[in-house]
Amino acid sequence: MKCMNDFIPVYKPLIDDEIYTAAIKALENGWLGMGSFVGRFEQSFAEYLNASNRKCIAVSSGTAALHLAMLIAGVGPGDEVITPSFNNIGDFQAILAAGATPVFCDICQDDLGIDCDKAESLITDRTKAVIALHYDGIPCQIDKVFDLAEKYSLRVIEDDCHALGTSINGKLAGSYGDIACFSFDPVKTITCIDGGMVVVNTQAELQKLHQYRLLGMSQPSSTLYTNSRAWKYDVCQIGFRYHMANLHASIGQSQLDRLDEIIENRRSYCRFYNEQLGNIEGLSTPKTDFEDVGPFMYYVIVKNGRREAFIDYLREKGIETGIHWRPGHQFSLFQQCKRSDMTVTEQIGKEILTLPTHSIMKKNDLVRITRAIREYFNA
Ligand SMILES: *Cc1c(COP(=O)(O)O)cnc(C)c1O
């Protein structure tokens, strides 16, 4: 076993002076709850997306964003929402939280995104929405998803939690389309420690979301953004305690300010991995040059039933790996849920493996990882 200094975790949040400064700034401000830092973070996020017509609403987590996205989409009891089975648990729980039932769909082999032909076969008159996920920021066939949605009058909830900085047809993910959700949890491309963002198109949806995230109160966000509150308000709809706090927004802002650098770094690490691991027998690597991808992480497909032994080998070398994910349809809770044929998901679920990807990595560490892997495969 290597000593801890040599240990390379699969994720490592970017925590340095700037994050401390940001946290102290929010603490010194004294208004710790939702306030001016949140307003500014939303504004900066909209500017980053370069979509002045889109509305950005900061919330307490990516899962909260997804839950509210369901409500905005009109998803409720008795409804069905189609999601790739190869997705985060937060997506499935958001569907349940809205009182609806997840319907699990297979993915495509090349981009690991939803298989639209199989999705179409799952549509019933109870289907309200479809979730599209850009796994690892690699675009799924989103145009096909929009076509499907139009044909059957479905809402599209785009899970962009992996896709911050990904461009599709020259436009950033989240800057167009229907409802988009982002996460800033501890391991995401940028973090607020915990946080999320919902992005929608209309003023009416924005207003609803402002109330949903704040216990259903008609308390205007614009007042809170001046670090003060109104004492006259009404409660007119269901609501949750899903707002973002100043402290979290301030930390998120400090990371958003450096997003270009973070994405450029992550891209270069992924390219290095691709270069070093791209021609190994028994291993397959993402089919992208990451040019338009804001990569959240780097993954490989470990073939021939060797994944578990490979994980153990890397752990011995002080290299941590991750599995994203165990497919949703395999969990006990979802045994009864409808699903498509799952050939690709079943296979990928057994073979996928996440390699260490941080916002800033040492070249030495990357070399150590890729050398260890090449040795294992005698490449
Ligand atoms: C992280 C993540 C979520 C959930 O976000 P949290 O902030 O952890 O609640 C949902 N979907 C995907 C694809 C994610 O990666």
Short mmCIF file of C-alpha atoms and ligand atoms in Angstrom, two decimals:
data_model
loop_
_atom_site.label_atom_id
_atom_site.label_comp_id
_atom_site.label_asym_id
_atom_site.label_seq_id
_atom_site.Cartn_x
_atom_site.Cartn_y
_atom_site.Cartn_z
CA MET A 1 0.00 0.00 0.00
CA LYS A 2 1.33 3.41 -0.96
CA CYS A 3 1.55 6.12 1.66
CA MET A 4 -1.26 8.70 1.68
CA ASN A 5 0.85 11.35 -0.04
CA ASP A 6 0.89 9.25 -3.16
CA PHE A 7 -2.82 8.54 -3.12
CA ILE A 8 -4.72 9.98 -6.09
CA PRO A 9 -8.45 10.38 -5.38
CA VAL A 10 -10.93 10.02 -8.21
CA TYR A 11 -12.27 13.50 -7.47
CA LYS A 12 -10.67 16.43 -5.73
CA PRO A 13 -12.56 19.68 -5.34
CA LEU A 14 -10.57 22.80 -6.22
CA ILE A 15 -9.99 24.37 -2.81
CA ASP A 16 -7.39 27.11 -2.64
CA ASP A 17 -7.00 30.72 -1.55
CA GLU A 18 -9.75 32.00 -3.81
CA ILE A 19 -12.36 29.74 -2.26
CA TYR A 20 -11.34 30.81 1.26
CA THR A 21 -11.49 34.46 0.25
CA ALA A 22 -14.93 33.95 -1.26
CA ALA A 23 -16.21 32.18 1.84
CA ILE A 24 -14.85 34.86 4.17
CA LYS A 25 -16.37 37.60 2.02
CA ALA A 26 -19.80 36.04 2.39
CA LEU A 27 -19.35 35.41 6.12
CA GLU A 28 -18.17 38.96 6.75
CA ASN A 29 -21.16 40.27 4.85
CA GLY A 30 -23.25 38.78 7.63
CA TRP A 31 -26.32 38.01 5.48
CA LEU A 32 -25.77 34.30 5.22
CA GLY A 33 -29.00 33.14 3.62
CA MET A 34 -30.23 33.91 0.14
CA GLY A 35 -29.09 37.37 -0.83
CA SER A 36 -26.94 39.51 -3.08
CA PHE A 37 -24.35 36.82 -3.78
CA VAL A 38 -27.07 34.53 -5.10
CA GLY A 39 -28.44 37.23 -7.42
CA ARG A 40 -24.97 37.89 -8.75
CA PHE A 41 -24.23 34.19 -9.21
CA GLU A 42 -27.40 33.73 -11.25
CA GLN A 43 -26.56 36.75 -13.36
CA SER A 44 -23.00 35.56 -13.98
CA PHE A 45 -24.26 32.12 -14.85
CA ALA A 46 -26.69 33.56 -17.43
CA GLU A 47 -23.85 35.64 -18.84
CA TYR A 48 -21.68 32.55 -19.06
CA LEU A 49 -24.40 30.73 -20.98
CA ASN A 50 -24.61 33.80 -23.21
CA ALA A 51 -28.37 33.48 -23.30
CA SER A 52 -30.05 36.70 -22.24
CA ASN A 53 -33.49 35.22 -22.95
CA ARG A 54 -32.99 32.35 -20.48
CA LYS A 55 -33.81 32.61 -16.77
CA CYS A 56 -31.42 31.08 -14.22
CA ILE A 57 -32.66 30.17 -10.74
CA ALA A 58 -30.12 29.02 -8.15
CA VAL A 59 -31.19 26.26 -5.78
CA SER A 60 -29.69 24.13 -3.03
CA SER A 61 -28.68 21.09 -5.11
CA GLY A 62 -28.86 19.49 -8.52
CA THR A 63 -31.50 17.13 -7.21
CA ALA A 64 -33.59 20.10 -6.02
CA ALA A 65 -33.18 21.62 -9.50
CA LEU A 66 -34.45 18.38 -11.06
CA HIS A 67 -37.38 18.15 -8.65
CA LEU A 68 -38.46 21.70 -9.47
CA ALA A 69 -37.92 21.01 -13.18
CA MET A 70 -40.48 18.20 -12.87
CA LEU A 71 -43.01 20.56 -11.30
CA ILE A 72 -42.41 23.22 -13.95
CA ALA A 73 -42.90 20.52 -16.61
CA GLY A 74 -46.27 19.78 -15.03
CA VAL A 75 -45.23 16.30 -13.92
CA GLY A 76 -47.49 14.96 -11.19
CA PRO A 77 -49.10 11.84 -9.73
CA GLY A 78 -49.94 9.21 -12.33
CA ASP A 79 -47.52 10.63 -14.88
CA GLU A 80 -44.55 8.88 -16.39
CA VAL A 81 -41.14 10.39 -17.08
CA ILE A 82 -38.70 8.65 -19.40
CA THR A 83 -35.11 8.73 -18.20
CA PRO A 84 -31.99 6.92 -19.26
CA SER A 85 -31.45 4.12 -16.76
CA PHE A 86 -27.81 5.13 -16.93
CA ASN A 87 -28.28 8.28 -14.88
CA ASN A 88 -27.82 9.77 -11.43
CA ILE A 89 -30.12 8.62 -8.62
CA GLY A 90 -31.12 12.25 -8.12
CA ASP A 91 -33.01 12.15 -11.42
CA PHE A 92 -35.02 9.10 -10.40
CA GLN A 93 -35.80 10.51 -6.96
CA ALA A 94 -36.87 13.83 -8.49
CA ILE A 95 -39.43 11.95 -10.59
CA LEU A 96 -40.71 10.13 -7.48
CA ALA A 97 -40.76 13.37 -5.47
CA ALA A 98 -43.11 14.82 -8.08
CA GLY A 99 -45.39 11.82 -7.55
CA ALA A 100 -44.63 10.33 -10.96
CA THR A 101 -43.07 7.07 -12.10
CA PRO A 102 -39.70 6.71 -13.82
CA VAL A 103 -39.67 4.73 -17.07
CA PHE A 104 -36.20 3.46 -17.86
CA CYS A 105 -34.64 3.71 -21.29
CA ASP A 106 -31.50 2.22 -22.79
CA ILE A 107 -28.59 4.31 -24.09
CA CYS A 108 -26.59 4.49 -27.33
CA GLN A 109 -23.23 2.78 -27.42
CA ASP A 110 -21.23 5.73 -28.77
CA ASP A 111 -22.34 8.73 -26.69
CA LEU A 112 -23.92 6.87 -23.72
CA GLY A 113 -26.95 9.15 -24.10
CA ILE A 114 -30.60 8.15 -24.37
CA ASP A 115 -31.56 5.88 -27.29
CA CYS A 116 -34.39 7.84 -28.91
CA ASP A 117 -35.82 4.90 -30.87
CA LYS A 118 -36.19 2.89 -27.70
CA ALA A 119 -37.52 5.98 -25.90
CA GLU A 120 -40.23 6.37 -28.53
CA SER A 121 -41.40 2.82 -27.91
CA LEU A 122 -41.89 3.69 -24.21
CA ILE A 123 -44.18 6.68 -24.78
CA THR A 124 -47.78 6.31 -23.57
CA ASP A 125 -50.53 8.86 -23.02
CA ARG A 126 -49.24 9.18 -19.44
CA THR A 127 -45.76 10.27 -20.54
CA LYS A 128 -45.22 13.89 -19.53
CA ALA A 129 -41.52 14.48 -19.97
CA VAL A 130 -38.25 12.97 -21.08
CA ILE A 131 -34.88 13.48 -19.41
CA ALA A 132 -31.87 13.93 -21.65
CA LEU A 133 -28.45 13.55 -20.07
CA HIS A 134 -25.13 14.49 -21.65
CA TYR A 135 -23.02 11.85 -19.93
CA ASP A 136 -19.61 13.26 -19.05
CA GLY A 137 -20.55 16.36 -21.03
CA ILE A 138 -20.48 14.39 -24.28
CA PRO A 139 -23.59 15.48 -26.20
CA CYS A 140 -26.42 12.99 -26.47
CA GLN A 141 -28.67 13.10 -29.54
CA ILE A 142 -30.51 16.10 -28.18
CA ASP A 143 -31.99 17.16 -31.53
CA LYS A 144 -33.69 13.80 -31.77
CA VAL A 145 -34.99 14.22 -28.23
CA PHE A 146 -36.50 17.59 -29.15
CA ASP A 147 -38.09 16.06 -32.27
CA LEU A 148 -39.60 13.31 -30.15
CA ALA A 149 -40.86 15.83 -27.61
CA GLU A 150 -42.48 17.89 -30.31
CA LYS A 151 -44.11 14.88 -31.93
CA TYR A 152 -45.68 13.71 -28.64
CA SER A 153 -46.03 17.08 -26.83
CA LEU A 154 -43.54 16.22 -24.09
CA ARG A 155 -41.42 18.54 -21.99
CA VAL A 156 -37.66 18.03 -22.15
CA ILE A 157 -35.68 18.17 -18.93
CA GLU A 158 -32.03 18.43 -19.87
CA ASP A 159 -29.73 17.15 -17.16
CA ASP A 160 -26.67 19.31 -17.75
CA CYS A 161 -25.01 18.35 -14.47
CA HIS A 162 -22.08 16.86 -16.42
CA ALA A 163 -22.26 19.32 -19.28
CA LEU A 164 -21.16 22.70 -17.96
CA GLY A 165 -19.13 24.15 -20.83
CA THR A 166 -20.27 21.70 -23.49
CA SER A 167 -21.29 23.24 -26.82
CA ILE A 168 -23.79 21.67 -29.18
CA ASN A 169 -24.09 23.15 -32.66
CA GLY A 170 -22.16 26.16 -31.40
CA LYS A 171 -24.42 26.82 -28.42
CA LEU A 172 -23.65 26.03 -24.80
CA ALA A 173 -25.72 23.29 -23.19
CA GLY A 174 -28.41 24.97 -21.12
CA SER A 175 -28.44 28.13 -23.24
CA TYR A 176 -31.33 26.86 -25.37
CA GLY A 177 -34.00 24.19 -25.37
CA ASP A 178 -36.57 23.64 -22.64
CA ILE A 179 -35.74 23.12 -18.93
CA ALA A 180 -32.08 22.63 -18.02
CA CYS A 181 -30.59 21.59 -14.68
CA PHE A 182 -27.07 21.97 -13.32
CA SER A 183 -25.38 20.75 -10.14
CA PHE A 184 -22.55 22.32 -8.14
CA ASP A 185 -22.10 19.52 -5.63
CA PRO A 186 -18.66 18.86 -4.14
CA VAL A 187 -17.31 16.86 -7.07
CA LYS A 188 -18.78 18.66 -10.06
CA THR A 189 -16.80 20.72 -12.59
CA ILE A 190 -17.38 23.74 -10.34
CA THR A 191 -18.73 23.54 -6.82
CA CYS A 192 -20.77 25.68 -4.42
CA ILE A 193 -20.12 22.89 -1.86
CA ASP A 194 -23.76 22.13 -2.64
CA GLY A 195 -25.93 23.89 -5.15
CA GLY A 196 -27.84 23.67 -8.38
CA MET A 197 -29.37 25.79 -11.12
CA VAL A 198 -32.61 25.54 -13.06
CA VAL A 199 -32.72 27.30 -16.43
CA VAL A 200 -36.06 28.05 -18.10
CA ASN A 201 -37.51 30.22 -20.85
CA THR A 202 -40.43 32.22 -19.51
CA GLN A 203 -41.07 34.88 -16.91
CA ALA A 204 -44.00 32.85 -15.57
CA GLU A 205 -41.76 29.84 -14.96
CA LEU A 206 -39.15 32.06 -13.31
CA GLN A 207 -41.76 33.42 -10.93
CA LYS A 208 -43.04 29.98 -10.05
CA LEU A 209 -39.51 28.76 -9.40
CA HIS A 210 -38.77 31.71 -7.11
CA GLN A 211 -41.71 30.63 -4.96
CA TYR A 212 -41.09 26.89 -5.20
CA ARG A 213 -37.58 27.30 -3.85
CA LEU A 214 -38.65 29.49 -0.93
CA LEU A 215 -41.45 27.60 0.84
CA GLY A 216 -44.04 28.85 -1.62
CA MET A 217 -43.72 32.41 -0.30
CA SER A 218 -44.47 35.35 -2.58
CA GLN A 219 -41.39 37.02 -1.00
CA PRO A 220 -39.78 38.70 -4.01
CA SER A 221 -36.31 37.42 -4.86
CA SER A 222 -35.40 40.96 -5.93
CA THR A 223 -35.81 42.12 -2.32
CA LEU A 224 -33.74 39.25 -0.98
CA TYR A 225 -31.04 40.09 -3.52
CA THR A 226 -30.53 43.37 -1.65
CA ASN A 227 -29.86 41.39 1.55
CA SER A 228 -33.17 42.32 3.07
CA ARG A 229 -36.62 40.82 3.25
CA ALA A 230 -40.25 41.81 3.02
CA TRP A 231 -42.54 40.99 5.93
CA LYS A 232 -45.68 41.16 3.86
CA TYR A 233 -46.09 38.09 1.75
CA ASP A 234 -48.57 35.42 0.89
CA VAL A 235 -48.24 31.68 0.32
CA CYS A 236 -50.07 30.58 -2.83
CA GLN A 237 -48.42 27.35 -3.94
CA ILE A 238 -46.52 24.37 -2.60
CA GLY A 239 -42.91 25.18 -1.84
CA PHE A 240 -39.66 23.77 -0.55
CA ARG A 241 -36.62 25.00 1.27
CA TYR A 242 -34.50 24.78 -1.85
CA HIS A 243 -32.97 28.25 -2.08
CA MET A 244 -29.23 28.80 -2.29
CA ALA A 245 -27.37 30.60 0.51
CA ASN A 246 -24.96 33.53 0.04
CA LEU A 247 -22.04 31.51 1.34
CA HIS A 248 -22.57 28.84 -1.30
CA ALA A 249 -23.14 31.36 -4.07
CA SER A 250 -19.98 33.24 -3.18
CA ILE A 251 -17.93 30.05 -3.38
CA GLY A 252 -19.65 29.12 -6.66
CA GLN A 253 -18.94 32.58 -8.05
CA SER A 254 -15.23 32.25 -7.31
CA GLN A 255 -15.21 29.01 -9.28
CA LEU A 256 -17.38 30.31 -12.11
CA ASP A 257 -14.90 33.17 -12.54
CA ARG A 258 -12.27 30.54 -13.33
CA LEU A 259 -14.44 28.21 -15.35
CA ASP A 260 -12.62 28.68 -18.65
CA GLU A 261 -9.34 27.69 -17.03
CA ILE A 262 -10.96 24.74 -15.24
CA ILE A 263 -12.54 23.42 -18.43
CA GLU A 264 -9.35 23.91 -20.43
CA ASN A 265 -7.47 21.89 -17.79
CA ARG A 266 -10.02 19.10 -17.69
CA ARG A 267 -10.04 18.94 -21.49
CA SER A 268 -6.29 18.64 -21.66
CA TYR A 269 -6.27 15.85 -19.03
CA CYS A 270 -8.95 13.95 -20.94
CA ARG A 271 -6.98 14.35 -24.16
CA PHE A 272 -3.86 13.07 -22.46
CA TYR A 273 -5.79 10.03 -21.21
CA ASN A 274 -7.21 9.45 -24.70
CA GLU A 275 -3.74 9.68 -26.23
CA GLN A 276 -2.16 7.29 -23.72
CA LEU A 277 -5.02 4.80 -23.43
CA GLY A 278 -6.65 5.02 -26.84
CA ASN A 279 -4.98 2.01 -28.42
CA ILE A 280 -5.02 -0.55 -25.63
CA GLU A 281 -6.50 -3.96 -26.29
CA GLY A 282 -9.22 -4.65 -23.73
CA LEU A 283 -9.90 -1.00 -22.98
CA SER A 284 -12.05 1.45 -24.84
CA THR A 285 -11.97 5.23 -24.48
CA PRO A 286 -14.47 8.06 -25.16
CA LYS A 287 -15.03 8.63 -28.88
CA THR A 288 -14.42 12.35 -28.81
CA ASP A 289 -11.50 14.77 -29.03
CA PHE A 290 -13.25 16.83 -26.29
CA GLU A 291 -13.13 19.89 -28.56
CA ASP A 292 -16.70 21.03 -27.75
CA VAL A 293 -16.99 19.05 -24.54
CA GLY A 294 -16.83 20.49 -21.02
CA PRO A 295 -15.70 17.19 -19.52
CA PHE A 296 -16.83 16.46 -15.99
CA MET A 297 -14.59 13.41 -15.74
CA TYR A 298 -12.74 10.80 -17.73
CA TYR A 299 -14.03 7.27 -18.15
CA VAL A 300 -12.89 4.05 -19.77
CA ILE A 301 -14.74 0.87 -20.69
CA VAL A 302 -12.95 -2.18 -19.25
CA LYS A 303 -13.80 -5.20 -21.36
CA ASN A 304 -13.71 -8.97 -20.85
CA GLY A 305 -14.98 -8.96 -17.25
CA ARG A 306 -11.77 -7.46 -15.94
CA ARG A 307 -13.14 -4.31 -14.28
CA GLU A 308 -13.19 -5.46 -10.66
CA ALA A 309 -9.65 -6.86 -10.79
CA PHE A 310 -8.51 -3.67 -12.54
CA ILE A 311 -10.06 -1.53 -9.78
CA ASP A 312 -8.19 -3.56 -7.14
CA TYR A 313 -4.95 -3.27 -9.07
CA LEU A 314 -5.23 0.51 -9.33
CA ARG A 315 -6.15 0.81 -5.65
CA GLU A 316 -2.96 -1.09 -4.80
CA LYS A 317 -1.10 1.53 -6.82
CA GLY A 318 -2.75 4.31 -4.80
CA ILE A 319 -5.12 5.28 -7.61
CA GLU A 320 -8.80 5.58 -6.79
CA THR A 321 -11.48 4.99 -9.40
CA GLY A 322 -15.24 5.38 -9.46
CA ILE A 323 -18.27 3.72 -11.02
CA HIS A 324 -20.88 6.01 -12.60
CA TRP A 325 -23.24 4.37 -12.39
CA ARG A 326 -25.04 1.24 -11.41
CA PRO A 327 -28.02 1.41 -13.81
CA GLY A 328 -31.24 2.69 -12.21
CA HIS A 329 -33.49 -0.15 -13.33
CA GLN A 330 -31.38 -2.56 -11.24
CA PHE A 331 -32.19 -0.94 -7.88
CA SER A 332 -34.73 -2.65 -5.61
CA LEU A 333 -36.96 0.43 -5.53
CA PHE A 334 -37.47 0.32 -9.27
CA GLN A 335 -38.08 -3.39 -9.82
CA GLN A 336 -41.64 -2.78 -10.98
CA CYS A 337 -40.87 0.15 -13.30
CA LYS A 338 -41.34 -0.11 -17.02
CA ARG A 339 -38.22 -0.27 -19.14
CA SER A 340 -36.97 -0.74 -22.67
CA ASP A 341 -34.55 -3.40 -23.76
CA MET A 342 -31.37 -2.67 -21.74
CA THR A 343 -28.63 -4.38 -23.76
CA VAL A 344 -26.24 -1.42 -23.87
CA THR A 345 -26.95 -0.18 -20.34
CA GLU A 346 -26.39 -3.66 -18.84
CA GLN A 347 -23.08 -3.99 -20.64
CA ILE A 348 -21.83 -0.46 -19.89
CA GLY A 349 -22.96 -0.77 -16.26
CA LYS A 350 -20.56 -3.70 -15.86
CA GLU A 351 -17.65 -2.15 -17.73
CA ILE A 352 -17.53 1.59 -17.16
CA LEU A 353 -14.91 3.06 -14.86
CA THR A 354 -14.10 6.67 -13.90
CA LEU A 355 -10.44 7.63 -13.68
CA PRO A 356 -9.17 10.50 -11.52
CA THR A 357 -10.19 13.86 -12.99
CA HIS A 358 -9.65 17.09 -11.05
CA SER A 359 -9.74 20.75 -12.00
CA ILE A 360 -6.00 20.96 -11.47
CA MET A 361 -3.80 17.86 -11.75
CA LYS A 362 -0.09 17.32 -11.68
CA LYS A 363 1.39 16.02 -14.91
CA ASN A 364 3.31 13.48 -12.81
CA ASP A 365 0.09 12.04 -11.45
CA LEU A 366 -1.42 11.70 -14.91
CA VAL A 367 1.71 9.96 -16.12
CA ARG A 368 1.69 7.65 -13.11
CA ILE A 369 -1.93 6.70 -13.76
CA THR A 370 -1.55 6.06 -17.47
CA ARG A 371 1.71 4.12 -16.96
CA ALA A 372 0.08 1.89 -14.35
CA ILE A 373 -2.81 1.22 -16.73
CA ARG A 374 -0.56 0.47 -19.69
CA GLU A 375 1.43 -1.93 -17.54
CA TYR A 376 -1.71 -3.73 -16.45
CA PHE A 377 -2.72 -4.33 -20.04
CA ASN A 378 0.87 -5.03 -21.16
CA ALA A 379 0.59 -2.15 -23.61
C1 LIG B 1 -24.62 15.30 -9.56
C2 LIG B 1 -25.70 14.95 -10.46
C3 LIG B 1 -27.05 15.09 -10.12
C4 LIG B 1 -27.50 15.51 -8.76
O1 LIG B 1 -26.96 16.72 -8.32
P1 LIG B 1 -26.73 16.97 -6.74
O2 LIG B 1 -26.24 18.40 -6.70
O3 LIG B 1 -25.70 16.01 -6.29
O4 LIG B 1 -28.03 16.81 -6.07
C5 LIG B 1 -27.99 14.79 -11.06
N1 LIG B 1 -27.66 14.33 -12.28
C6 LIG B 1 -26.38 14.16 -12.64
C7 LIG B 1 -26.06 13.68 -14.01
C8 LIG B 1 -25.36 14.44 -11.75
O5 LIG B 1 -24.10 14.22 -12.10
#
